[in-house]
PDB file of C-alpha atoms in Angstrom:
ATOM      1  CA  MET W  26      -0.118  -0.261   0.158  1.00 40.00           C
ATOM      2  CA  ALA W  27       2.884   2.872   0.837  1.00 45.00           C
ATOM      3  CA  GLU W  28       5.021   1.842  -2.787  1.00 44.00           C
ATOM      4  CA  LYS W  29       1.217   2.255  -4.608  1.00 49.00           C
ATOM      5  CA  GLU W  30       0.800   5.389  -2.615  1.00 50.00           C
ATOM      6  CA  VAL W  31       4.821   6.629  -3.188  1.00 48.00           C
ATOM      7  CA  GLN W  32       4.217   6.403  -7.197  1.00 52.00           C
ATOM      8  CA  ALA W  33       0.694   7.877  -6.669  1.00 50.00           C
ATOM      9  CA  GLU W  34       2.432  11.136  -5.686  1.00 51.00           C
ATOM     10  CA  SER W  35       4.406  10.882  -8.744  1.00 61.00           C
ATOM     11  CA  ILE W  36       1.556  10.780 -10.945  1.00 84.00           C
ATOM     12  CA  TYR W  37      -1.358  12.749  -9.822  1.00 90.00           C
ATOM     13  CA  GLU W  38      -1.853  16.524 -10.014  1.00 92.00           C
ATOM     14  CA  CYS W  39      -4.881  18.821  -9.611  1.00 94.00           C
ATOM     15  CA  LEU W  40      -6.705  19.801 -11.884  1.00 93.00           C
ATOM     16  CA  LYS W  41      -7.756  22.964 -10.829  1.00 94.00           C
ATOM     17  CA  CYS W  42      -4.256  24.341  -9.891  1.00 96.00           C
ATOM     18  CA  ASN W  43      -1.963  22.277 -11.569  1.00 94.00           C
ATOM     19  CA  LEU W  44      -0.054  21.273  -8.669  1.00 94.00           C
ATOM     20  CA  PRO W  45       1.246  17.829  -8.166  1.00 93.00           C
ATOM     21  CA  MET W  46      -0.421  16.127  -5.425  1.00 92.00           C
ATOM     22  CA  THR W  47       1.903  16.027  -1.743  1.00 93.00           C
ATOM     23  CA  PRO W  48       1.380  14.041   1.293  1.00 93.00           C
ATOM     24  CA  GLY W  49       0.034  16.127   3.785  1.00 93.00           C
ATOM     25  CA  LYS W  50      -2.010  15.755   7.501  1.00 92.00           C
ATOM     26  CA  VAL W  51      -5.477  15.452   7.344  1.00 92.00           C
ATOM     27  CA  THR W  52      -8.666  14.121   9.511  1.00 92.00           C
ATOM     28  CA  VAL W  53     -10.715  11.518   8.268  1.00 90.00           C
ATOM     29  CA  SER W  54     -14.200  11.033  10.035  1.00 91.00           C
ATOM     30  CA  TYR W  55     -16.497   7.592   9.612  1.00 92.00           C
ATOM     31  CA  MET W  56     -19.239   7.367  11.959  1.00 91.00           C
ATOM     32  CA  GLY W  57     -18.443   9.818  14.420  1.00 89.00           C
ATOM     33  CA  SER W  58     -14.301   8.915  15.009  1.00 91.00           C
ATOM     34  CA  SER W  59     -11.985  10.584  13.701  1.00 90.00           C
ATOM     35  CA  PHE W  60      -8.207  10.019  12.618  1.00 90.00           C
ATOM     36  CA  PRO W  61      -4.984  11.799  11.774  1.00 88.00           C
ATOM     37  CA  VAL W  62      -3.994  10.358   8.444  1.00 89.00           C
ATOM     38  CA  GLU W  63      -1.335  11.336   6.181  1.00 89.00           C
ATOM     39  CA  LEU W  64      -2.579  11.139   2.542  1.00 91.00           C
ATOM     40  CA  LEU W  65      -2.042  12.960  -1.429  1.00 93.00           C
ATOM     41  CA  LYS W  66      -3.259  16.677  -1.096  1.00 95.00           C
ATOM     42  CA  CYS W  67      -3.327  19.340  -3.394  1.00 95.00           C
ATOM     43  CA  PRO W  68      -0.751  21.858  -1.495  1.00 94.00           C
ATOM     44  CA  GLY W  69      -2.964  25.026  -3.185  1.00 96.00           C
ATOM     45  CA  CYS W  70      -6.748  23.966  -2.619  1.00 96.00           C
ATOM     46  CA  GLY W  71      -6.457  21.254  -0.674  1.00 94.00           C
ATOM     47  CA  LEU W  72      -7.775  19.187  -2.036  1.00 95.00           C
ATOM     48  CA  VAL W  73      -7.552  15.361  -1.129  1.00 95.00           C
ATOM     49  CA  LEU W  74      -6.762  12.248  -3.622  1.00 93.00           C
ATOM     50  CA  ILE W  75      -8.624   9.275  -2.188  1.00 91.00           C
ATOM     51  CA  THR W  76      -7.020   6.235  -4.600  1.00 88.00           C
ATOM     52  CA  GLU W  77      -9.001   3.006  -5.384  1.00 91.00           C
ATOM     53  CA  ASP W  78      -6.490   1.062  -3.566  1.00 90.00           C
ATOM     54  CA  LEU W  79      -6.488   3.357  -0.585  1.00 89.00           C
ATOM     55  CA  ALA W  80     -10.681   3.002  -0.617  1.00 92.00           C
ATOM     56  CA  LEU W  81     -10.943  -0.708  -0.867  1.00 94.00           C
ATOM     57  CA  GLY W  82      -8.088  -1.650   0.741  1.00 93.00           C
ATOM     58  CA  LYS W  83      -7.172   0.381   4.747  1.00 90.00           C
ATOM     59  CA  MET W  84      -9.966   2.329   4.532  1.00 93.00           C
ATOM     60  CA  LEU W  85     -12.766  -0.235   3.576  1.00 94.00           C
ATOM     61  CA  GLU W  86     -10.535  -2.370   6.128  1.00 93.00           C
ATOM     62  CA  VAL W  87     -11.318   0.902   8.755  1.00 93.00           C
ATOM     63  CA  GLU W  88     -14.946   0.982   8.015  1.00 93.00           C
ATOM     64  CA  LYS W  89     -15.513  -2.401   8.682  1.00 92.00           C
ATOM     65  CA  THR W  90     -13.805  -2.325  12.006  1.00 90.00           C
ATOM     66  CA  LEU W  91     -16.299   0.547  13.282  1.00 92.00           C
ATOM     67  CA  GLU W  92     -19.435  -0.288  11.585  1.00 91.00           C
ATOM     68  CA  ASP W  93     -18.685  -3.512  14.118  1.00 79.00           C
ATOM     69  CA  LYS W  94     -19.245  -6.272  11.544  1.00 60.00           C
TER      70      LYS W  94
ATOM     71  CA  MET E  21       0.244 -23.874  17.236  1.00 40.00           C
ATOM     72  CA  GLU E  22       3.292 -22.090  17.538  1.00 43.00           C
ATOM     73  CA  SER E  23       5.021 -21.023  20.898  1.00 44.00           C
ATOM     74  CA  ALA E  24       4.454 -17.430  21.779  1.00 46.00           C
ATOM     75  CA  VAL E  25       6.424 -14.812  20.576  1.00 46.00           C
ATOM     76  CA  SER E  26       8.561 -13.545  23.701  1.00 47.00           C
ATOM     77  CA  CYS E  27       8.154  -9.871  23.048  1.00 53.00           C
ATOM     78  CA  PRO E  28       5.228  -8.871  24.597  1.00 67.00           C
ATOM     79  CA  MET E  29       3.174  -6.872  22.452  1.00 68.00           C
ATOM     80  CA  TYR E  30       2.464  -3.752  25.009  1.00 70.00           C
ATOM     81  CA  GLU E  31       6.246  -3.481  24.431  1.00 68.00           C
ATOM     82  CA  GLY E  32       6.378  -2.886  21.361  1.00 73.00           C
ATOM     83  CA  LYS E  33       7.161   0.068  18.827  1.00 79.00           C
ATOM     84  CA  PRO E  34       3.775  -1.090  16.100  1.00 81.00           C
ATOM     85  CA  ILE E  35       1.337  -0.650  19.051  1.00 82.00           C
ATOM     86  CA  ARG E  36       3.108   2.377  20.993  1.00 80.00           C
ATOM     87  CA  ASP E  37       3.336   3.940  17.620  1.00 81.00           C
ATOM     88  CA  VAL E  38      -0.642   4.160  17.676  1.00 84.00           C
ATOM     89  CA  THR E  39      -1.707   4.659  21.011  1.00 85.00           C
ATOM     90  CA  GLY E  40       1.172   6.600  22.731  1.00 82.00           C
ATOM     91  CA  ASP E  41       2.647   5.696  26.491  1.00 81.00           C
ATOM     92  CA  THR E  42      -0.721   4.565  27.550  1.00 87.00           C
ATOM     93  CA  ILE E  43      -0.108   1.152  25.629  1.00 85.00           C
ATOM     94  CA  ARG E  44      -4.611   0.959  25.840  1.00 90.00           C
ATOM     95  CA  PRO E  45      -7.652   1.635  23.848  1.00 92.00           C
ATOM     96  CA  GLY E  46      -9.267   5.268  24.459  1.00 91.00           C
ATOM     97  CA  GLY E  47      -5.800   6.789  26.711  1.00 91.00           C
ATOM     98  CA  PHE E  48      -7.189   8.604  29.442  1.00 95.00           C
ATOM     99  CA  THR E  49     -10.651   9.074  27.918  1.00 95.00           C
ATOM    100  CA  LEU E  50     -11.595   5.965  30.932  1.00 97.00           C
ATOM    101  CA  THR E  51      -9.439   7.293  33.473  1.00 97.00           C
ATOM    102  CA  ASP E  52     -11.243  10.339  33.588  1.00 97.00           C
ATOM    103  CA  ARG E  53     -14.688   8.658  33.091  1.00 97.00           C
ATOM    104  CA  ALA E  54     -13.670   6.677  36.522  1.00 97.00           C
ATOM    105  CA  LEU E  55     -12.387   8.851  38.228  1.00 97.00           C
ATOM    106  CA  ALA E  56     -14.919  11.581  37.678  1.00 96.00           C
ATOM    107  CA  LEU E  57     -17.284   8.728  39.144  1.00 96.00           C
ATOM    108  CA  CYS E  58     -15.098   7.611  42.251  1.00 96.00           C
ATOM    109  CA  SER E  59     -14.419  11.744  43.050  1.00 93.00           C
ATOM    110  CA  PHE E  60     -11.158  10.436  44.604  1.00 97.00           C
ATOM    111  CA  ALA E  61     -10.354  13.469  47.426  1.00 96.00           C
ATOM    112  CA  ALA E  62      -6.965  15.583  46.052  1.00 95.00           C
ATOM    113  CA  GLY E  63      -3.813  13.698  47.670  1.00 97.00           C
ATOM    114  CA  ALA E  64      -5.800  10.282  47.376  1.00 98.00           C
ATOM    115  CA  ARG E  65      -3.124   7.123  47.525  1.00 98.00           C
ATOM    116  CA  VAL E  66      -3.638   5.655  43.826  1.00 98.00           C
ATOM    117  CA  LEU E  67      -1.767   2.630  42.506  1.00 98.00           C
ATOM    118  CA  ASP E  68      -1.727   2.206  39.137  1.00 98.00           C
ATOM    119  CA  VAL E  69      -1.133  -1.928  38.749  1.00 98.00           C
ATOM    120  CA  GLY E  70       0.434  -2.348  35.236  1.00 96.00           C
ATOM    121  CA  CYS E  71       1.686   1.072  35.152  1.00 96.00           C
ATOM    122  CA  GLY E  72       3.967   0.289  31.906  1.00 93.00           C
ATOM    123  CA  ALA E  73       5.962   3.712  31.326  1.00 93.00           C
ATOM    124  CA  GLY E  74       4.373   5.501  33.803  1.00 96.00           C
ATOM    125  CA  ALA E  75       2.067   7.506  31.832  1.00 96.00           C
ATOM    126  CA  THR E  76      -0.674   7.217  33.799  1.00 97.00           C
ATOM    127  CA  VAL E  77       0.774   7.693  37.183  1.00 98.00           C
ATOM    128  CA  GLU E  78       2.235  11.185  36.026  1.00 97.00           C
ATOM    129  CA  TYR E  79      -1.289  12.012  34.524  1.00 97.00           C
ATOM    130  CA  LEU E  80      -2.446  11.023  38.152  1.00 97.00           C
ATOM    131  CA  ILE E  81      -0.453  13.489  39.262  1.00 97.00           C
ATOM    132  CA  ASN E  82      -0.467  16.117  37.337  1.00 96.00           C
ATOM    133  CA  ASN E  83      -3.939  16.412  36.392  1.00 95.00           C
ATOM    134  CA  HIS E  84      -5.681  15.362  38.935  1.00 96.00           C
ATOM    135  CA  GLN E  85      -3.174  15.683  42.221  1.00 97.00           C
ATOM    136  CA  LEU E  86      -3.711  12.335  43.583  1.00 98.00           C
ATOM    137  CA  ASP E  87      -1.095  10.273  45.042  1.00 98.00           C
ATOM    138  CA  ALA E  88      -0.576   7.972  42.735  1.00 98.00           C
ATOM    139  CA  VAL E  89       2.356   5.463  42.337  1.00 98.00           C
ATOM    140  CA  GLY E  90       2.599   2.478  39.896  1.00 98.00           C
ATOM    141  CA  VAL E  91       3.736  -0.689  39.242  1.00 98.00           C
ATOM    142  CA  ASP E  92       5.240  -2.892  36.336  1.00 96.00           C
ATOM    143  CA  PRO E  93       7.142  -6.475  35.312  1.00 95.00           C
ATOM    144  CA  SER E  94       8.918  -4.835  33.036  1.00 92.00           C
ATOM    145  CA  PRO E  95      12.130  -3.155  33.663  1.00 94.00           C
ATOM    146  CA  ALA E  96      12.371  -1.403  29.655  1.00 91.00           C
ATOM    147  CA  LEU E  97       8.757   0.266  30.056  1.00 91.00           C
ATOM    148  CA  LEU E  98       9.439   1.946  33.949  1.00 95.00           C
ATOM    149  CA  GLU E  99      13.288   2.867  32.479  1.00 95.00           C
ATOM    150  CA  GLN E 100      11.673   4.542  29.584  1.00 93.00           C
ATOM    151  CA  GLY E 101       9.035   6.428  32.095  1.00 95.00           C
ATOM    152  CA  ARG E 102      12.270   6.900  34.353  1.00 95.00           C
ATOM    153  CA  ARG E 103      13.460   8.724  31.451  1.00 95.00           C
ATOM    154  CA  ARG E 104      10.693  10.423  29.888  1.00 94.00           C
ATOM    155  CA  CYS E 105      10.010  12.108  33.852  1.00 95.00           C
ATOM    156  CA  PRO E 106      12.993  11.536  36.635  1.00 95.00           C
ATOM    157  CA  GLY E 107      11.647  11.220  39.725  1.00 94.00           C
ATOM    158  CA  LEU E 108       8.226   9.661  39.055  1.00 97.00           C
ATOM    159  CA  PRO E 109       6.929   6.944  41.654  1.00 97.00           C
ATOM    160  CA  LEU E 110       7.492   4.033  39.243  1.00 97.00           C
ATOM    161  CA  MET E 111       8.242   0.116  40.959  1.00 97.00           C
ATOM    162  CA  GLU E 112       9.233  -3.347  39.638  1.00 97.00           C
ATOM    163  CA  GLY E 113       6.915  -5.399  40.574  1.00 96.00           C
ATOM    164  CA  ALA E 114       4.027  -7.907  39.359  1.00 96.00           C
ATOM    165  CA  GLY E 115       0.385  -7.482  40.346  1.00 96.00           C
ATOM    166  CA  GLU E 116       0.642 -10.664  42.000  1.00 97.00           C
ATOM    167  CA  ASN E 117       2.366  -9.625  44.552  1.00 97.00           C
ATOM    168  CA  LEU E 118       2.525  -6.037  45.317  1.00 97.00           C
ATOM    169  CA  PRO E 119       5.017  -4.366  47.001  1.00 96.00           C
ATOM    170  CA  PHE E 120       2.777  -2.408  49.535  1.00 97.00           C
ATOM    171  CA  ARG E 121       1.037  -2.543  52.994  1.00 97.00           C
ATOM    172  CA  ASP E 122      -2.273  -3.488  53.758  1.00 97.00           C
ATOM    173  CA  GLY E 123      -4.869  -1.267  53.218  1.00 97.00           C
ATOM    174  CA  GLU E 124      -2.885   1.346  51.960  1.00 97.00           C
ATOM    175  CA  MET E 125      -4.531   2.521  49.188  1.00 98.00           C
ATOM    176  CA  ASP E 126      -7.664   4.852  48.772  1.00 98.00           C
ATOM    177  CA  GLY E 127      -7.674   3.408  44.903  1.00 98.00           C
ATOM    178  CA  VAL E 128      -5.886   0.979  42.717  1.00 98.00           C
ATOM    179  CA  LEU E 129      -6.633   1.054  38.457  1.00 98.00           C
ATOM    180  CA  ALA E 130      -5.911  -1.845  36.188  1.00 98.00           C
ATOM    181  CA  GLU E 131      -6.041  -0.238  33.005  1.00 97.00           C
ATOM    182  CA  CYS E 132      -5.694  -3.176  30.037  1.00 94.00           C
ATOM    183  CA  THR E 133      -3.417  -4.869  32.468  1.00 95.00           C
ATOM    184  CA  LEU E 134      -5.639  -7.666  34.259  1.00 96.00           C
ATOM    185  CA  SER E 135      -5.575  -9.367  30.630  1.00 94.00           C
ATOM    186  CA  VAL E 136      -2.257  -9.267  30.774  1.00 92.00           C
ATOM    187  CA  MET E 137      -1.355 -10.934  34.394  1.00 94.00           C
ATOM    188  CA  GLU E 138       0.020 -14.975  34.734  1.00 92.00           C
ATOM    189  CA  ASN E 139      -2.661 -15.024  37.768  1.00 96.00           C
ATOM    190  CA  PRO E 140      -5.254 -12.742  37.113  1.00 96.00           C
ATOM    191  CA  ASP E 141      -7.128 -13.996  40.371  1.00 97.00           C
ATOM    192  CA  ARG E 142      -3.489 -13.740  43.030  1.00 97.00           C
ATOM    193  CA  ALA E 143      -3.711  -9.824  41.432  1.00 97.00           C
ATOM    194  CA  LEU E 144      -7.454  -8.988  42.668  1.00 98.00           C
ATOM    195  CA  ALA E 145      -6.632 -10.643  45.936  1.00 97.00           C
ATOM    196  CA  GLU E 146      -3.986  -8.475  46.034  1.00 98.00           C
ATOM    197  CA  CYS E 147      -5.709  -5.090  44.986  1.00 98.00           C
ATOM    198  CA  CYS E 148      -8.004  -6.016  47.439  1.00 98.00           C
ATOM    199  CA  ARG E 149      -5.485  -6.329  50.149  1.00 97.00           C
ATOM    200  CA  VAL E 150      -3.326  -2.933  49.498  1.00 98.00           C
ATOM    201  CA  LEU E 151      -7.295  -1.063  49.545  1.00 98.00           C
ATOM    202  CA  LYS E 152      -8.834   0.212  52.016  1.00 97.00           C
ATOM    203  CA  SER E 153     -12.642  -0.656  52.880  1.00 96.00           C
ATOM    204  CA  GLY E 154     -14.643   0.916  50.877  1.00 96.00           C
ATOM    205  CA  GLY E 155     -11.604   1.984  48.087  1.00 97.00           C
ATOM    206  CA  TRP E 156     -12.088   1.815  44.814  1.00 98.00           C
ATOM    207  CA  LEU E 157     -10.606  -1.049  42.305  1.00 98.00           C
ATOM    208  CA  VAL E 158     -10.766   0.785  38.564  1.00 98.00           C
ATOM    209  CA  VAL E 159     -10.321  -1.747  35.825  1.00 98.00           C
ATOM    210  CA  THR E 160     -10.907  -1.449  32.155  1.00 97.00           C
ATOM    211  CA  ASP E 161     -10.337  -4.407  29.589  1.00 96.00           C
ATOM    212  CA  VAL E 162     -10.604  -6.016  27.078  1.00 96.00           C
ATOM    213  CA  TYR E 163     -12.971  -8.838  26.495  1.00 97.00           C
ATOM    214  CA  ALA E 164     -14.948 -11.457  24.725  1.00 96.00           C
ATOM    215  CA  ARG E 165     -18.046 -10.320  23.264  1.00 96.00           C
ATOM    216  CA  ASN E 166     -18.703 -14.292  22.154  1.00 96.00           C
ATOM    217  CA  PRO E 167     -18.007 -16.443  24.942  1.00 96.00           C
ATOM    218  CA  ALA E 168     -17.712 -19.206  22.827  1.00 96.00           C
ATOM    219  CA  GLY E 169     -14.675 -17.858  21.557  1.00 93.00           C
ATOM    220  CA  VAL E 170     -12.461 -17.261  24.519  1.00 94.00           C
ATOM    221  CA  SER E 171     -10.783 -20.750  24.697  1.00 92.00           C
ATOM    222  CA  THR E 172      -9.515 -19.795  21.503  1.00 91.00           C
ATOM    223  CA  LEU E 173      -8.130 -16.768  22.181  1.00 91.00           C
ATOM    224  CA  HIS E 174      -6.396 -18.348  25.128  1.00 89.00           C
ATOM    225  CA  GLU E 175      -4.536 -20.733  22.497  1.00 89.00           C
ATOM    226  CA  LEU E 176      -3.169 -18.355  20.479  1.00 86.00           C
ATOM    227  CA  PRO E 177       0.673 -17.726  20.925  1.00 81.00           C
ATOM    228  CA  LEU E 178       1.089 -14.140  21.876  1.00 79.00           C
ATOM    229  CA  GLU E 179       2.178 -12.359  25.163  1.00 79.00           C
ATOM    230  CA  GLY E 180      -0.772  -9.551  24.999  1.00 82.00           C
ATOM    231  CA  CYS E 181      -4.209  -8.534  26.546  1.00 87.00           C
ATOM    232  CA  LEU E 182      -6.203 -10.153  23.313  1.00 86.00           C
ATOM    233  CA  LYS E 183      -4.883 -13.409  24.895  1.00 89.00           C
ATOM    234  CA  GLY E 184      -5.903 -13.180  28.451  1.00 92.00           C
ATOM    235  CA  ALA E 185      -9.474 -11.509  27.322  1.00 94.00           C
ATOM    236  CA  MET E 186     -11.841 -13.040  29.557  1.00 96.00           C
ATOM    237  CA  SER E 187     -16.190 -13.205  28.940  1.00 97.00           C
ATOM    238  CA  ILE E 188     -17.777 -10.671  30.884  1.00 97.00           C
ATOM    239  CA  ASP E 189     -19.004 -12.994  32.564  1.00 97.00           C
ATOM    240  CA  GLU E 190     -16.390 -14.553  34.167  1.00 97.00           C
ATOM    241  CA  LEU E 191     -14.384 -10.983  35.095  1.00 97.00           C
ATOM    242  CA  LEU E 192     -17.428 -10.051  37.172  1.00 98.00           C
ATOM    243  CA  GLN E 193     -16.877 -13.056  38.748  1.00 98.00           C
ATOM    244  CA  LYS E 194     -13.340 -13.176  39.637  1.00 97.00           C
ATOM    245  CA  ILE E 195     -13.518  -9.901  40.427  1.00 98.00           C
ATOM    246  CA  LYS E 196     -16.968 -10.456  43.149  1.00 97.00           C
ATOM    247  CA  ALA E 197     -15.193 -13.315  43.853  1.00 97.00           C
ATOM    248  CA  ARG E 198     -11.616 -11.637  45.705  1.00 96.00           C
ATOM    249  CA  GLY E 199     -14.051  -9.019  47.898  1.00 92.00           C
ATOM    250  CA  PHE E 200     -15.357  -6.280  45.821  1.00 98.00           C
ATOM    251  CA  GLU E 201     -19.048  -5.247  45.060  1.00 97.00           C
ATOM    252  CA  VAL E 202     -19.523  -4.679  41.203  1.00 98.00           C
ATOM    253  CA  VAL E 203     -21.120  -1.115  41.367  1.00 97.00           C
ATOM    254  CA  LEU E 204     -21.553  -0.780  37.294  1.00 97.00           C
ATOM    255  CA  TRP E 205     -19.432  -1.524  34.238  1.00 98.00           C
ATOM    256  CA  GLU E 206     -20.060  -0.440  30.773  1.00 97.00           C
ATOM    257  CA  ASP E 207     -19.141  -0.864  27.274  1.00 97.00           C
ATOM    258  CA  HIS E 208     -16.571   0.550  25.695  1.00 96.00           C
ATOM    259  CA  THR E 209     -15.767  -0.914  22.105  1.00 95.00           C
ATOM    260  CA  ARG E 210     -16.349   2.171  20.718  1.00 94.00           C
ATOM    261  CA  LEU E 211     -12.440   2.752  22.177  1.00 95.00           C
ATOM    262  CA  LEU E 212     -11.083  -1.124  20.945  1.00 94.00           C
ATOM    263  CA  GLY E 213     -12.856  -0.084  17.749  1.00 93.00           C
ATOM    264  CA  GLU E 214     -11.256   3.541  17.367  1.00 93.00           C
ATOM    265  CA  LEU E 215      -6.963   1.752  18.048  1.00 92.00           C
ATOM    266  CA  VAL E 216      -7.838  -0.886  15.869  1.00 92.00           C
ATOM    267  CA  ALA E 217      -8.713   1.992  13.336  1.00 93.00           C
ATOM    268  CA  GLY E 218      -5.335   3.438  13.907  1.00 91.00           C
ATOM    269  CA  LEU E 219      -3.307   0.674  13.440  1.00 91.00           C
ATOM    270  CA  ILE E 220      -4.945  -0.159  10.275  1.00 93.00           C
ATOM    271  CA  LEU E 221      -4.139   3.126   9.396  1.00 91.00           C
ATOM    272  CA  ALA E 222      -0.498   3.151  10.637  1.00 89.00           C
ATOM    273  CA  HIS E 223      -0.002  -0.489   9.227  1.00 90.00           C
ATOM    274  CA  GLY E 224      -2.036  -0.394   5.890  1.00 90.00           C
ATOM    275  CA  SER E 225      -4.115  -3.998   7.482  1.00 91.00           C
ATOM    276  CA  MET E 226      -4.177  -5.744  10.654  1.00 90.00           C
ATOM    277  CA  ALA E 227      -2.431  -8.386   8.974  1.00 89.00           C
ATOM    278  CA  ALA E 228       0.104  -6.159   8.317  1.00 89.00           C
ATOM    279  CA  PHE E 229       0.212  -5.403  12.224  1.00 89.00           C
ATOM    280  CA  TRP E 230       0.319  -8.682  13.407  1.00 87.00           C
ATOM    281  CA  GLY E 231       3.210  -9.433  11.043  1.00 86.00           C
ATOM    282  CA  CYS E 232       4.977  -6.812  12.815  1.00 84.00           C
ATOM    283  CA  VAL E 233       4.690  -7.601  16.223  1.00 80.00           C
ATOM    284  CA  THR E 234       5.069 -11.379  15.859  1.00 82.00           C
ATOM    285  CA  GLY E 235       7.627 -11.015  13.010  1.00 78.00           C
ATOM    286  CA  ASP E 236       5.639 -13.018  10.623  1.00 71.00           C
ATOM    287  CA  SER E 237       6.055 -15.914  13.113  1.00 71.00           C
ATOM    288  CA  VAL E 238       2.544 -16.523  13.688  1.00 72.00           C
ATOM    289  CA  ALA E 239       0.074 -17.325  10.943  1.00 77.00           C
ATOM    290  CA  CYS E 240      -2.221 -13.655  10.867  1.00 80.00           C
ATOM    291  CA  GLY E 241      -4.920 -15.564   9.704  1.00 82.00           C
ATOM    292  CA  ASP E 242      -4.798 -17.782  12.876  1.00 84.00           C
ATOM    293  CA  ILE E 243      -4.588 -15.012  14.851  1.00 87.00           C
ATOM    294  CA  GLN E 244      -7.757 -12.836  12.833  1.00 87.00           C
ATOM    295  CA  ASN E 245     -10.171 -16.216  13.287  1.00 90.00           C
ATOM    296  CA  ALA E 246      -9.372 -16.431  17.229  1.00 91.00           C
ATOM    297  CA  VAL E 247     -10.166 -12.465  16.770  1.00 91.00           C
ATOM    298  CA  ARG E 248     -13.819 -12.880  14.461  1.00 91.00           C
ATOM    299  CA  LYS E 249     -14.658 -15.322  16.260  1.00 93.00           C
ATOM    300  CA  ALA E 250     -14.468 -14.236  19.927  1.00 94.00           C
ATOM    301  CA  ARG E 251     -15.820 -10.539  18.934  1.00 95.00           C
ATOM    302  CA  PRO E 252     -13.486  -8.473  21.287  1.00 95.00           C
ATOM    303  CA  GLY E 253     -14.630  -5.691  23.309  1.00 96.00           C
ATOM    304  CA  TYR E 254     -13.483  -3.432  26.162  1.00 97.00           C
ATOM    305  CA  VAL E 255     -14.991  -2.395  29.258  1.00 97.00           C
ATOM    306  CA  LEU E 256     -14.696  -0.436  32.270  1.00 98.00           C
ATOM    307  CA  VAL E 257     -15.662  -2.021  35.718  1.00 98.00           C
ATOM    308  CA  LEU E 258     -15.622   0.070  38.724  1.00 98.00           C
ATOM    309  CA  ALA E 259     -15.899  -1.868  41.961  1.00 98.00           C
ATOM    310  CA  LYS E 260     -15.556  -1.091  46.029  1.00 98.00           C
ATOM    311  CA  LYS E 261     -13.873  -3.215  48.434  1.00 97.00           C
ATOM    312  CA  VAL E 262     -16.125  -4.443  50.769  1.00 93.00           C
ATOM    313  CA  ALA E 263     -15.869  -3.525  54.154  1.00 82.00           C
ATOM    314  CA  THR E 264     -14.552  -6.942  56.527  1.00 69.00           C
ATOM    315  CA  GLY E 265     -14.624  -4.941  59.817  1.00 59.00           C
ATOM    316  CA  LYS E 266     -10.889  -6.298  60.369  1.00 55.00           C
ATOM    317  CA  GLU E 267      -9.629  -2.117  59.781  1.00 52.00           C
TER     318      GLU E 267
END
């Protein structure tokens, strides 16, 4: 996962600002719980990138945990 | 199954990176909750059993003005605590053999530590011994929400709270059997879920976390199956030492 995220860093840029996405601190929330995580973020407008790998990987596992399933 | 992993989970970096020095779900959340319910007077003598690096002892002294002391069998964790805060009252010792006089304490806290003790019955008897009559016992711990999964957890080749988790009935029964009246118990499984979520975000997955903890020496499928079966939760128990009339 970490390797894919590093690869993503060199690939993605913000369409609005034309700036490369860089790792930055983001707070993600789900079902009333919040977690500080490092995600790719636009240094201009703050847009956060959540790749498919991330959404279907650890974020999905976190969601299932918090859903207590 | 394989032989137990020698380094206890709570001493390792993979979990400390997420929990910080409290090394338990919720950090000080349940400590504060328990102290609000117990209403200790300032300066009350309170023991933290299984204090680790002493984060809670420091917190009890600085934030709750208690005369707190900690005891833990891990020289590595105690040393970390002494380095962080020289002069912090931390003593080396086991919960099963507390280095304190009878009736010395107004309160005893065992936060996520009964489940890692070799003999929790003996530890509870010791907690009772060092408490004054009417003194408070505060236990927070992992428990098995499905009692049928307890035996599978006990067989895990790990050292840590998960392996020693009991059902809520067994935990409450043990506390009562050692001279306490259980005043309340509350489920705080949400805090355990948040800790697990933190571990997933930090390590990529629970499988990766278990790989880090065990050095890939244990099949993480065994651990995850045991967890799925036992459905671990987290509980706060407040109990009072029953007056014996001997003090």
